[in-house]
Amino acid sequence: MEEKEADDHERGDRMQEKEEESHEREGNVWSATAHVVTAVIGSGVLALAWSVAQLGWVVGPTVLMGFAWVTYYTSTLLADCYRCPHPITGTRNRTYMDAVRSYLGPTEVLMCGIAQYANLWGAMLGYTITAAASMMAVKRSNCFHRNGHSAKCNASGNLFMMVFGASEIFLSQLPSLEKITWLSVAAAVMSFAYSFIGLCLSVVKLASHGEFKGSLAGAGTGINGVTASTKTWHVLQALGNIAFAYTFAEVLIEIQDTLKSPPPENKTMKKASMCGIGLTTAFYLSLGCIGYAAFGDNAPGNILTGFGFYEPFWLVDIANLCIVLHLLGAYQVYAQPIFASAEKCIASKWPQAEFIHTIYTFRLPFAKATSLSLTLSTLILRSIFIAFATLVAMLFPFFNAILGLLGALSFWPLTVYFPVSMYMVQAKITRGMPKWVLLQGLSFICLAVSLLASIGSVTDIVESLKHATPFQTHY
C-alpha cells in the first residue's frame, strides 16, 4: 500500500513537472491589462447610473472611488502572493486556490474554493442574463422604431439565453486563458465601445433638458411607490452592484500566470492592475455620474436595456451588440479557471483513461491553417457546465439583484480577506503591529459592507421571486 502511494505521488509530481514545462508564459503588461479590463468592465457598468441614483451625489462618487482604491490596493498584495514564499524568487502558484494553500491552512483553502468558484459560476449566470437582455433590447428598439414608442414591444429572453449558451459551448473548446489573449483584447475593445456609447447618449440626454438632475441624498421615498424600507434595500443593493463592477480578484492569479519573466510577474501585474482599474474607474465615474445627471432618480437599472434610450435606434443597437460580443469573451475569462480545475482533477484521478486523454484535432471550416484540438471529456464536461448555468439563468433573470448579490458575496473574501491574510503571512506581519491593525481594520470595514449589501440583494431577489414565473423572461 505504501509503495503504491509512493508511486502515485511520484506520478503526480511528474505530471505536474510536465505540465509546468508545457505551460507557455508570453504575456506582458498590455495583455494582462486587456484581461483585467475584460474581467472588470462587464455587466456591472450598466447598473452604475442606477446605483449612483440610490446613493446620491455625495455618497455615490465617494463609494465608486473607495471601491477602486480598495480593489487596486488589495490587487497589489495579491500579486505579491503569486510566488511563495518570496514574491520574486519563490515557487509559482498557478491558481488562486494554490496561493491560498501555500500561505494559509486547509480551512481557508476550502473557504476560498467555495467563494471563488461560486463567484465565477455566478458571473457566468450574470453574463448570460445581461447578454440576453441586450439581445432583447435590440429587438425591442427596432420594434419601437417601426411602430412608435407607444407600441407593445415586449420580448422573451429564453431563446436568446439558449443562443448565448450555445455560442459559449463552442468558445469553451478554445485553449486555456494564456492562449486566448486575442479574445480578451476584442472583448476589452467592445467594453469600451458600449461604455463610450452609453456615456455619449447620457451626455446628449443631459444636454437636451439642460439641467443636472438628482440630489445630494439620492432617490427619495414616495417616488414610484418607493417606501423607506425599499429605499434602504436599494441603497444596500447599490453597494453590491458597485462591488461587483470592480470584481476581478478571483482571476488575478490566473492572469498573472500568463506573464513572462523577467521582469518579475508581480511588478508587471501591479502595472496592469493600475492601468486596468484606472481606465475602468474613469469610465465608471463618467457613466455613473452623467447617467444620474441625465435621468435623475428615474435612472434605469440597466442604462442600455432598461428603457433608458430609444434613439438613435441604430446606435443603441450597436451598443447592445457590443455588450453581447464583450460578454462572449468575458464569460470565458471567468469560465476557463472552472474548466481547468475540474479537468485537472479528473485527469489526475484517471491518468490512463483514453476517453479523458485522447486528443482529437479538427480543421476549422473557414480557417484552413487553423485547427481545434479537444478531448471528448472536455467537450462533454464544459457543455454540461454551460448548459446548467444557462438553465439557472433562465430561472432567475433578475439583473440588478443578481449583480448585487454576486458582488456582495465575493468582494470581501476574494478581494480583501485572502489577499490581506496571505500578504501578512508573507511579510511576517504579526498581531499588534501598526500595519496589522490597519489591514485588519480595512478587512472588517469591507466585511460589514459586504454583509449589508448581501441583505439588500437577497431582499430584492425574494421580492422578485414573488412576481416571477420560471422560464418566462420578459423585459
mmCIF file with all atom_site columns, C-alpha atoms in Angstrom, residues 343-449:
data_model
loop_
_atom_site.group_PDB
_atom_site.id
_atom_site.type_symbol
_atom_site.label_atom_id
_atom_site.label_alt_id
_atom_site.label_comp_id
_atom_site.label_asym_id
_atom_site.label_entity_id
_atom_site.label_seq_id
_atom_site.pdbx_PDB_ins_code
_atom_site.Cartn_x
_atom_site.Cartn_y
_atom_site.Cartn_z
_atom_site.occupancy
_atom_site.B_iso_or_equiv
_atom_site.pdbx_formal_charge
_atom_site.auth_seq_id
_atom_site.auth_comp_id
_atom_site.auth_asym_id
_atom_site.auth_atom_id
_atom_site.pdbx_PDB_model_num
ATOM 1   C CA . GLU A 1 343 ? -10.301 18.811 -15.823 1.00 0.00 ? 343 GLU A CA 1
ATOM 2   C CA . LYS A 1 344 ? -7.119  18.716 -13.758 1.00 0.00 ? 344 LYS A CA 1
ATOM 3   C CA . CYS A 1 345 ? -8.959  16.828 -11.015 1.00 0.00 ? 345 CYS A CA 1
ATOM 4   C CA . ILE A 1 346 ? -10.420 14.304 -13.459 1.00 0.00 ? 346 ILE A CA 1
ATOM 5   C CA . ALA A 1 347 ? -7.117  13.806 -15.299 1.00 0.00 ? 347 ALA A CA 1
ATOM 6   C CA . SER A 1 348 ? -5.224  13.097 -12.070 1.00 0.00 ? 348 SER A CA 1
ATOM 7   C CA . LYS A 1 349 ? -7.877  10.646 -10.878 1.00 0.00 ? 349 LYS A CA 1
ATOM 8   C CA . TRP A 1 350 ? -7.938  8.620  -14.116 1.00 0.00 ? 350 TRP A CA 1
ATOM 9   C CA . PRO A 1 351 ? -4.469  9.111  -15.643 1.00 0.00 ? 351 PRO A CA 1
ATOM 10  C CA . GLN A 1 352 ? -4.821  6.186  -18.101 1.00 0.00 ? 352 GLN A CA 1
ATOM 11  C CA . ALA A 1 353 ? -8.390  6.745  -19.375 1.00 0.00 ? 353 ALA A CA 1
ATOM 12  C CA . GLU A 1 354 ? -8.413  7.172  -23.163 1.00 0.00 ? 354 GLU A CA 1
ATOM 13  C CA . PHE A 1 355 ? -11.753 8.983  -23.017 1.00 0.00 ? 355 PHE A CA 1
ATOM 14  C CA . ILE A 1 356 ? -10.088 11.738 -20.956 1.00 0.00 ? 356 ILE A CA 1
ATOM 15  C CA . HIS A 1 357 ? -6.656  11.933 -22.577 1.00 0.00 ? 357 HIS A CA 1
ATOM 16  C CA . THR A 1 358 ? -7.168  11.090 -26.276 1.00 0.00 ? 358 THR A CA 1
ATOM 17  C CA . ILE A 1 359 ? -6.899  14.313 -28.275 1.00 0.00 ? 359 ILE A CA 1
ATOM 18  C CA . TYR A 1 360 ? -8.916  14.837 -31.466 1.00 0.00 ? 360 TYR A CA 1
ATOM 19  C CA . THR A 1 361 ? -7.953  17.540 -33.946 1.00 0.00 ? 361 THR A CA 1
ATOM 20  C CA . PHE A 1 362 ? -10.415 19.230 -36.288 1.00 0.00 ? 362 PHE A CA 1
ATOM 21  C CA . ARG A 1 363 ? -9.841  21.678 -39.112 1.00 0.00 ? 363 ARG A CA 1
ATOM 22  C CA . LEU A 1 364 ? -11.993 24.788 -38.822 1.00 0.00 ? 364 LEU A CA 1
ATOM 23  C CA . PRO A 1 365 ? -14.156 25.297 -41.957 1.00 0.00 ? 365 PRO A CA 1
ATOM 24  C CA . PHE A 1 366 ? -13.286 28.942 -42.621 1.00 0.00 ? 366 PHE A CA 1
ATOM 25  C CA . ALA A 1 367 ? -9.656  28.874 -41.498 1.00 0.00 ? 367 ALA A CA 1
ATOM 26  C CA . LYS A 1 368 ? -7.692  26.200 -43.335 1.00 0.00 ? 368 LYS A CA 1
ATOM 27  C CA . ALA A 1 369 ? -4.460  26.905 -41.477 1.00 0.00 ? 369 ALA A CA 1
ATOM 28  C CA . THR A 1 370 ? -6.143  26.714 -38.059 1.00 0.00 ? 370 THR A CA 1
ATOM 29  C CA . SER A 1 371 ? -7.193  23.570 -36.209 1.00 0.00 ? 371 SER A CA 1
ATOM 30  C CA . LEU A 1 372 ? -9.047  22.880 -32.974 1.00 0.00 ? 372 LEU A CA 1
ATOM 31  C CA . SER A 1 373 ? -7.835  20.209 -30.575 1.00 0.00 ? 373 SER A CA 1
ATOM 32  C CA . LEU A 1 374 ? -10.042 18.741 -27.857 1.00 0.00 ? 374 LEU A CA 1
ATOM 33  C CA . THR A 1 375 ? -10.907 15.631 -25.911 1.00 0.00 ? 375 THR A CA 1
ATOM 34  C CA . LEU A 1 376 ? -14.345 14.077 -25.571 1.00 0.00 ? 376 LEU A CA 1
ATOM 35  C CA . SER A 1 377 ? -14.264 14.652 -21.815 1.00 0.00 ? 377 SER A CA 1
ATOM 36  C CA . THR A 1 378 ? -13.518 18.359 -22.365 1.00 0.00 ? 378 THR A CA 1
ATOM 37  C CA . LEU A 1 379 ? -16.370 18.708 -24.832 1.00 0.00 ? 379 LEU A CA 1
ATOM 38  C CA . ILE A 1 380 ? -18.905 16.973 -22.594 1.00 0.00 ? 380 ILE A CA 1
ATOM 39  C CA . LEU A 1 381 ? -17.807 18.463 -19.257 1.00 0.00 ? 381 LEU A CA 1
ATOM 40  C CA . ARG A 1 382 ? -17.695 22.058 -20.486 1.00 0.00 ? 382 ARG A CA 1
ATOM 41  C CA . SER A 1 383 ? -21.001 21.668 -22.303 1.00 0.00 ? 383 SER A CA 1
ATOM 42  C CA . ILE A 1 384 ? -22.674 20.406 -19.115 1.00 0.00 ? 384 ILE A CA 1
ATOM 43  C CA . PHE A 1 385 ? -21.294 23.313 -17.056 1.00 0.00 ? 385 PHE A CA 1
ATOM 44  C CA . ILE A 1 386 ? -22.523 25.918 -19.544 1.00 0.00 ? 386 ILE A CA 1
ATOM 45  C CA . ALA A 1 387 ? -25.906 24.254 -20.096 1.00 0.00 ? 387 ALA A CA 1
ATOM 46  C CA . PHE A 1 388 ? -26.541 24.164 -16.346 1.00 0.00 ? 388 PHE A CA 1
ATOM 47  C CA . ALA A 1 389 ? -25.522 27.814 -15.940 1.00 0.00 ? 389 ALA A CA 1
ATOM 48  C CA . THR A 1 390 ? -27.877 28.777 -18.774 1.00 0.00 ? 390 THR A CA 1
ATOM 49  C CA . LEU A 1 391 ? -30.734 26.822 -17.199 1.00 0.00 ? 391 LEU A CA 1
ATOM 50  C CA . VAL A 1 392 ? -30.287 28.551 -13.827 1.00 0.00 ? 392 VAL A CA 1
ATOM 51  C CA . ALA A 1 393 ? -30.067 31.962 -15.537 1.00 0.00 ? 393 ALA A CA 1
ATOM 52  C CA . MET A 1 394 ? -33.429 31.275 -17.169 1.00 0.00 ? 394 MET A CA 1
ATOM 53  C CA . LEU A 1 395 ? -34.899 30.562 -13.734 1.00 0.00 ? 395 LEU A CA 1
ATOM 54  C CA . PHE A 1 396 ? -33.506 33.703 -12.021 1.00 0.00 ? 396 PHE A CA 1
ATOM 55  C CA . PRO A 1 397 ? -33.379 36.545 -14.593 1.00 0.00 ? 397 PRO A CA 1
ATOM 56  C CA . PHE A 1 398 ? -33.090 39.386 -12.057 1.00 0.00 ? 398 PHE A CA 1
ATOM 57  C CA . PHE A 1 399 ? -30.356 41.632 -13.419 1.00 0.00 ? 399 PHE A CA 1
ATOM 58  C CA . ASN A 1 400 ? -29.738 44.147 -10.613 1.00 0.00 ? 400 ASN A CA 1
ATOM 59  C CA . ALA A 1 401 ? -30.371 41.781 -7.727  1.00 0.00 ? 401 ALA A CA 1
ATOM 60  C CA . ILE A 1 402 ? -28.100 39.070 -9.159  1.00 0.00 ? 402 ILE A CA 1
ATOM 61  C CA . LEU A 1 403 ? -25.294 41.584 -9.731  1.00 0.00 ? 403 LEU A CA 1
ATOM 62  C CA . GLY A 1 404 ? -25.649 42.964 -6.227  1.00 0.00 ? 404 GLY A CA 1
ATOM 63  C CA . LEU A 1 405 ? -25.601 39.547 -4.590  1.00 0.00 ? 405 LEU A CA 1
ATOM 64  C CA . LEU A 1 406 ? -22.585 38.379 -6.606  1.00 0.00 ? 406 LEU A CA 1
ATOM 65  C CA . GLY A 1 407 ? -20.653 41.491 -5.726  1.00 0.00 ? 407 GLY A CA 1
ATOM 66  C CA . ALA A 1 408 ? -21.617 41.358 -2.072  1.00 0.00 ? 408 ALA A CA 1
ATOM 67  C CA . LEU A 1 409 ? -20.726 37.701 -1.606  1.00 0.00 ? 409 LEU A CA 1
ATOM 68  C CA . SER A 1 410 ? -17.399 37.804 -3.418  1.00 0.00 ? 410 SER A CA 1
ATOM 69  C CA . PHE A 1 411 ? -15.938 41.215 -2.655  1.00 0.00 ? 411 PHE A CA 1
ATOM 70  C CA . TRP A 1 412 ? -14.843 40.701 0.942   1.00 0.00 ? 412 TRP A CA 1
ATOM 71  C CA . PRO A 1 413 ? -13.424 37.156 0.859   1.00 0.00 ? 413 PRO A CA 1
ATOM 72  C CA . LEU A 1 414 ? -11.769 37.245 -2.562  1.00 0.00 ? 414 LEU A CA 1
ATOM 73  C CA . THR A 1 415 ? -10.809 40.892 -2.945  1.00 0.00 ? 415 THR A CA 1
ATOM 74  C CA . VAL A 1 416 ? -9.929  41.718 0.672   1.00 0.00 ? 416 VAL A CA 1
ATOM 75  C CA . TYR A 1 417 ? -9.709  38.878 3.201   1.00 0.00 ? 417 TYR A CA 1
ATOM 76  C CA . PHE A 1 418 ? -7.485  36.346 1.387   1.00 0.00 ? 418 PHE A CA 1
ATOM 77  C CA . PRO A 1 419 ? -5.088  38.898 -0.185  1.00 0.00 ? 419 PRO A CA 1
ATOM 78  C CA . VAL A 1 420 ? -4.655  40.632 3.194   1.00 0.00 ? 420 VAL A CA 1
ATOM 79  C CA . SER A 1 421 ? -4.233  37.354 5.088   1.00 0.00 ? 421 SER A CA 1
ATOM 80  C CA . MET A 1 422 ? -1.705  35.916 2.623   1.00 0.00 ? 422 MET A CA 1
ATOM 81  C CA . TYR A 1 423 ? 0.266   39.151 2.462   1.00 0.00 ? 423 TYR A CA 1
ATOM 82  C CA . MET A 1 424 ? 0.538   39.311 6.258   1.00 0.00 ? 424 MET A CA 1
ATOM 83  C CA . VAL A 1 425 ? 1.949   35.771 6.308   1.00 0.00 ? 425 VAL A CA 1
ATOM 84  C CA . GLN A 1 426 ? 4.411   36.542 3.519   1.00 0.00 ? 426 GLN A CA 1
ATOM 85  C CA . ALA A 1 427 ? 5.554   39.867 5.027   1.00 0.00 ? 427 ALA A CA 1
ATOM 86  C CA . LYS A 1 428 ? 5.606   38.370 8.558   1.00 0.00 ? 428 LYS A CA 1
ATOM 87  C CA . ILE A 1 429 ? 3.215   40.994 9.923   1.00 0.00 ? 429 ILE A CA 1
ATOM 88  C CA . THR A 1 430 ? 2.250   39.809 13.395  1.00 0.00 ? 430 THR A CA 1
ATOM 89  C CA . ARG A 1 431 ? -0.690  40.633 15.639  1.00 0.00 ? 431 ARG A CA 1
ATOM 90  C CA . GLY A 1 432 ? -0.484  44.046 17.266  1.00 0.00 ? 432 GLY A CA 1
ATOM 91  C CA . MET A 1 433 ? 1.830   45.657 14.726  1.00 0.00 ? 433 MET A CA 1
ATOM 92  C CA . PRO A 1 434 ? 0.549   49.009 13.324  1.00 0.00 ? 434 PRO A CA 1
ATOM 93  C CA . LYS A 1 435 ? 0.209   47.583 9.802   1.00 0.00 ? 435 LYS A CA 1
ATOM 94  C CA . TRP A 1 436 ? -1.657  44.564 11.195  1.00 0.00 ? 436 TRP A CA 1
ATOM 95  C CA . VAL A 1 437 ? -4.176  46.883 12.850  1.00 0.00 ? 437 VAL A CA 1
ATOM 96  C CA . LEU A 1 438 ? -4.666  48.894 9.650   1.00 0.00 ? 438 LEU A CA 1
ATOM 97  C CA . LEU A 1 439 ? -5.073  45.844 7.429   1.00 0.00 ? 439 LEU A CA 1
ATOM 98  C CA . GLN A 1 440 ? -7.489  44.152 9.833   1.00 0.00 ? 440 GLN A CA 1
ATOM 99  C CA . GLY A 1 441 ? -9.463  47.391 10.100  1.00 0.00 ? 441 GLY A CA 1
ATOM 100 C CA . LEU A 1 442 ? -9.751  47.543 6.307   1.00 0.00 ? 442 LEU A CA 1
ATOM 101 C CA . SER A 1 443 ? -10.886 43.922 6.227   1.00 0.00 ? 443 SER A CA 1
ATOM 102 C CA . PHE A 1 444 ? -13.520 44.497 8.937   1.00 0.00 ? 444 PHE A CA 1
ATOM 103 C CA . ILE A 1 445 ? -14.990 47.550 7.177   1.00 0.00 ? 445 ILE A CA 1
ATOM 104 C CA . CYS A 1 446 ? -15.235 45.660 3.878   1.00 0.00 ? 446 CYS A CA 1
ATOM 105 C CA . LEU A 1 447 ? -16.847 42.695 5.642   1.00 0.00 ? 447 LEU A CA 1
ATOM 106 C CA . ALA A 1 448 ? -19.528 44.972 7.098   1.00 0.00 ? 448 ALA A CA 1
ATOM 107 C CA . VAL A 1 449 ? -20.211 46.491 3.658   1.00 0.00 ? 449 VAL A CA 1
#
